Amino acid sequence: VLVCAAPAAQWRNAQNRKSRHLGSKPPLAPLAPLQVAGDLSALPPHVADAARELTKRLESVGAPFAVIGGVACNAYGHRRATQDVDILVNAKDIEYVHDSLVGKGWTPRYAHARRSYRDRVHGGVHVNVLCGGEYPGDGLPKPVAFPDPLTAGVELVDGVRVLTLHKLIELKLASGTSAPASRQGHRRCLRSHRRE
């Protein structure tokens, strides 16, 4: 049996070049488990209040839903500026959600809107409705789609019903496949959930 030592030597040389290039930086530590922060304190108060009120309203009428987007990121400790609330519902529940909101503190943002509302009580916060089965980002087919909020994991964080962190990160990464400029933000989101 003939064993060639060249690949191992090439690998060692490459590692030496990397260490010289990087200086005396210590090796990266293994990734820690994801950590849940559990509050909305970094959000503007009117946005957090709108998300809580929306959760109460939709839970009271039994509509399956989950808050996603910037509010959900904040619920898990990633400080992200947002002025709207994104919710995930089933496509078949769009009319039910519409009837549950309009005239009860929310108005459509434009005539005949079924997926975009304005909260009239909490400073006009926008509410965007996304549907399970659709694709994040540009809406074009990709390996990951918005889940069914009835079967997807949902957690109550600081009075707001949010998608589980695992699913939220999966969606954020999928939306970044069609918007490469946003990948940096997704990386920061992942890093903010690691224990120190």
XYZ file of C-alpha atoms in Angstrom:
196
model
C 0.000 0.000 0.000
C 1.393 3.362 -1.039
C 0.435 6.317 1.170
C 1.041 9.825 -0.050
C 1.900 12.389 2.616
C 1.548 15.358 0.251
C -2.123 16.179 1.043
C -1.423 16.258 4.794
C 1.644 18.425 4.256
C -0.336 20.764 1.989
C -3.032 21.090 4.645
C -0.429 21.893 7.353
C 1.167 24.515 5.102
C -2.226 26.104 4.451
C -2.960 26.189 8.181
C 0.413 27.811 8.859
C -0.280 30.462 6.197
C -3.692 31.144 7.774
C -2.228 31.501 11.261
C 0.462 33.912 9.989
C -2.209 35.892 8.133
C -4.556 36.025 11.107
C -1.864 36.827 13.619
C -2.080 35.324 17.064
C -5.874 35.129 17.255
C -7.091 32.208 19.343
C -9.058 29.484 17.585
C -12.822 29.931 17.434
C -14.757 28.486 20.334
C -17.449 25.914 19.571
C -20.932 27.342 19.123
C -23.037 27.504 22.266
C -26.724 26.578 22.377
C -29.204 29.218 21.328
C -30.404 31.423 24.145
C -33.882 32.934 24.473
C -34.066 36.451 25.891
C -37.812 36.657 26.396
C -38.961 40.282 26.195
C -39.803 43.141 23.836
C -38.066 45.892 25.809
C -35.924 47.033 22.861
C -38.948 47.719 20.651
C -40.614 51.115 20.529
C -43.415 50.865 23.136
C -46.202 51.447 20.607
C -44.947 48.554 18.426
C -44.662 46.165 21.403
C -48.131 47.186 22.612
C -49.586 46.690 19.116
C -48.058 43.181 18.935
C -49.476 42.273 22.366
C -52.927 43.625 21.470
C -52.891 41.776 18.139
C -51.985 38.566 19.975
C -54.861 39.039 22.435
C -57.352 39.775 19.651
C -56.423 36.852 17.402
C -56.195 34.412 20.324
C -59.633 35.502 21.568
C -61.230 34.583 18.220
C -59.224 31.346 17.891
C -57.286 32.271 14.750
C -54.074 30.243 14.351
C -51.213 32.699 13.807
C -47.665 33.571 14.798
C -45.772 36.865 14.921
C -42.633 36.777 12.772
C -40.165 39.369 11.447
C -38.560 42.121 13.509
C -40.883 41.797 16.502
C -40.122 38.067 16.787
C -36.379 38.745 16.453
C -36.646 41.224 19.342
C -38.596 38.700 21.399
C -35.560 36.422 21.205
C -33.077 39.154 22.094
C -31.876 40.317 18.665
C -32.197 44.089 18.800
C -33.645 45.044 15.444
C -35.402 48.332 14.684
C -38.900 47.746 13.360
C -42.032 49.824 13.062
C -44.442 47.077 11.964
C -45.801 43.720 13.053
C -45.651 40.770 10.644
C -48.021 37.886 11.283
C -48.198 34.451 9.732
C -51.620 32.881 9.098
C -53.097 30.135 6.929
C -54.251 31.288 3.488
C -57.733 29.921 4.205
C -57.940 32.162 7.302
C -57.264 35.487 5.537
C -60.951 36.494 5.489
C -61.472 35.332 9.074
C -58.468 37.384 10.266
C -59.726 40.367 8.240
C -63.176 40.179 9.839
C -61.559 39.790 13.284
C -59.477 42.969 12.928
C -61.408 45.514 10.849
C -63.514 47.811 12.991
C -61.939 46.470 16.187
C -58.905 48.737 16.361
C -57.456 48.003 12.930
C -58.257 49.350 9.469
C -57.085 48.201 6.027
C -54.136 50.295 4.842
C -55.828 50.724 1.452
C -59.173 49.858 -0.137
C -59.907 46.117 -0.262
C -56.670 45.227 1.563
C -56.690 41.751 3.114
C -53.041 41.517 4.071
C -52.080 44.983 5.258
C -53.599 46.854 8.215
C -52.981 49.889 10.378
C -53.413 49.758 14.147
C -55.517 52.811 15.018
C -54.962 52.512 18.782
C -51.152 52.298 18.975
C -49.937 55.094 16.726
C -50.742 53.609 13.325
C -48.424 50.588 13.534
C -48.607 48.608 10.290
C -49.612 44.949 10.414
C -48.521 42.767 7.475
C -50.115 39.359 6.923
C -48.079 36.519 5.389
C -49.464 33.083 4.566
C -48.212 29.593 5.318
C -46.983 27.897 2.148
C -45.635 31.106 0.596
C -41.904 31.646 0.159
C -39.884 34.152 2.209
C -37.858 36.944 0.645
C -38.754 37.522 -2.992
C -41.644 35.029 -2.970
C -39.988 32.751 -5.522
C -39.887 28.986 -4.824
C -37.046 27.842 -2.575
C -36.469 24.884 -0.230
C -38.071 26.678 2.732
C -41.627 28.053 2.844
C -43.568 29.806 5.580
C -44.953 27.055 7.846
C -48.551 26.449 8.800
C -48.956 28.398 12.069
C -51.284 25.703 13.383
C -48.607 22.991 13.253
C -45.417 25.089 13.507
C -43.941 25.611 16.920
C -45.137 28.803 18.595
C -44.060 30.329 21.902
C -45.558 33.084 24.032
C -42.807 35.620 24.713
C -43.663 38.744 26.720
C -47.334 38.466 25.798
C -46.715 37.936 22.073
C -47.249 34.676 20.218
C -44.067 34.193 18.130
C -42.708 31.477 15.877
C -40.038 29.313 17.545
C -36.486 30.581 17.266
C -35.424 27.567 15.208
C -38.144 28.193 12.586
C -37.566 31.957 12.618
C -33.856 31.518 11.880
C -34.644 29.043 9.103
C -36.974 31.602 7.478
C -34.469 34.433 7.917
C -31.749 32.399 6.221
C -34.116 31.400 3.403
C -35.119 35.012 2.788
C -31.410 35.888 2.611
C -30.892 33.477 -0.289
C -32.812 35.890 -2.500
C -31.429 39.033 -0.860
C -27.659 38.537 -0.385
C -27.212 41.988 1.148
C -29.350 40.935 4.125
C -27.169 37.928 4.998
C -24.963 40.078 7.215
C -28.000 40.966 9.343
C -28.943 37.295 9.592
C -25.446 36.447 10.809
C -25.707 39.151 13.483
C -29.073 37.698 14.520
C -27.557 34.227 14.937
C -24.578 35.591 16.901
C -26.828 37.525 19.273
C -28.478 34.263 20.369
C -25.286 32.537 21.439
C -24.474 32.415 25.121
C -21.444 34.396 26.180
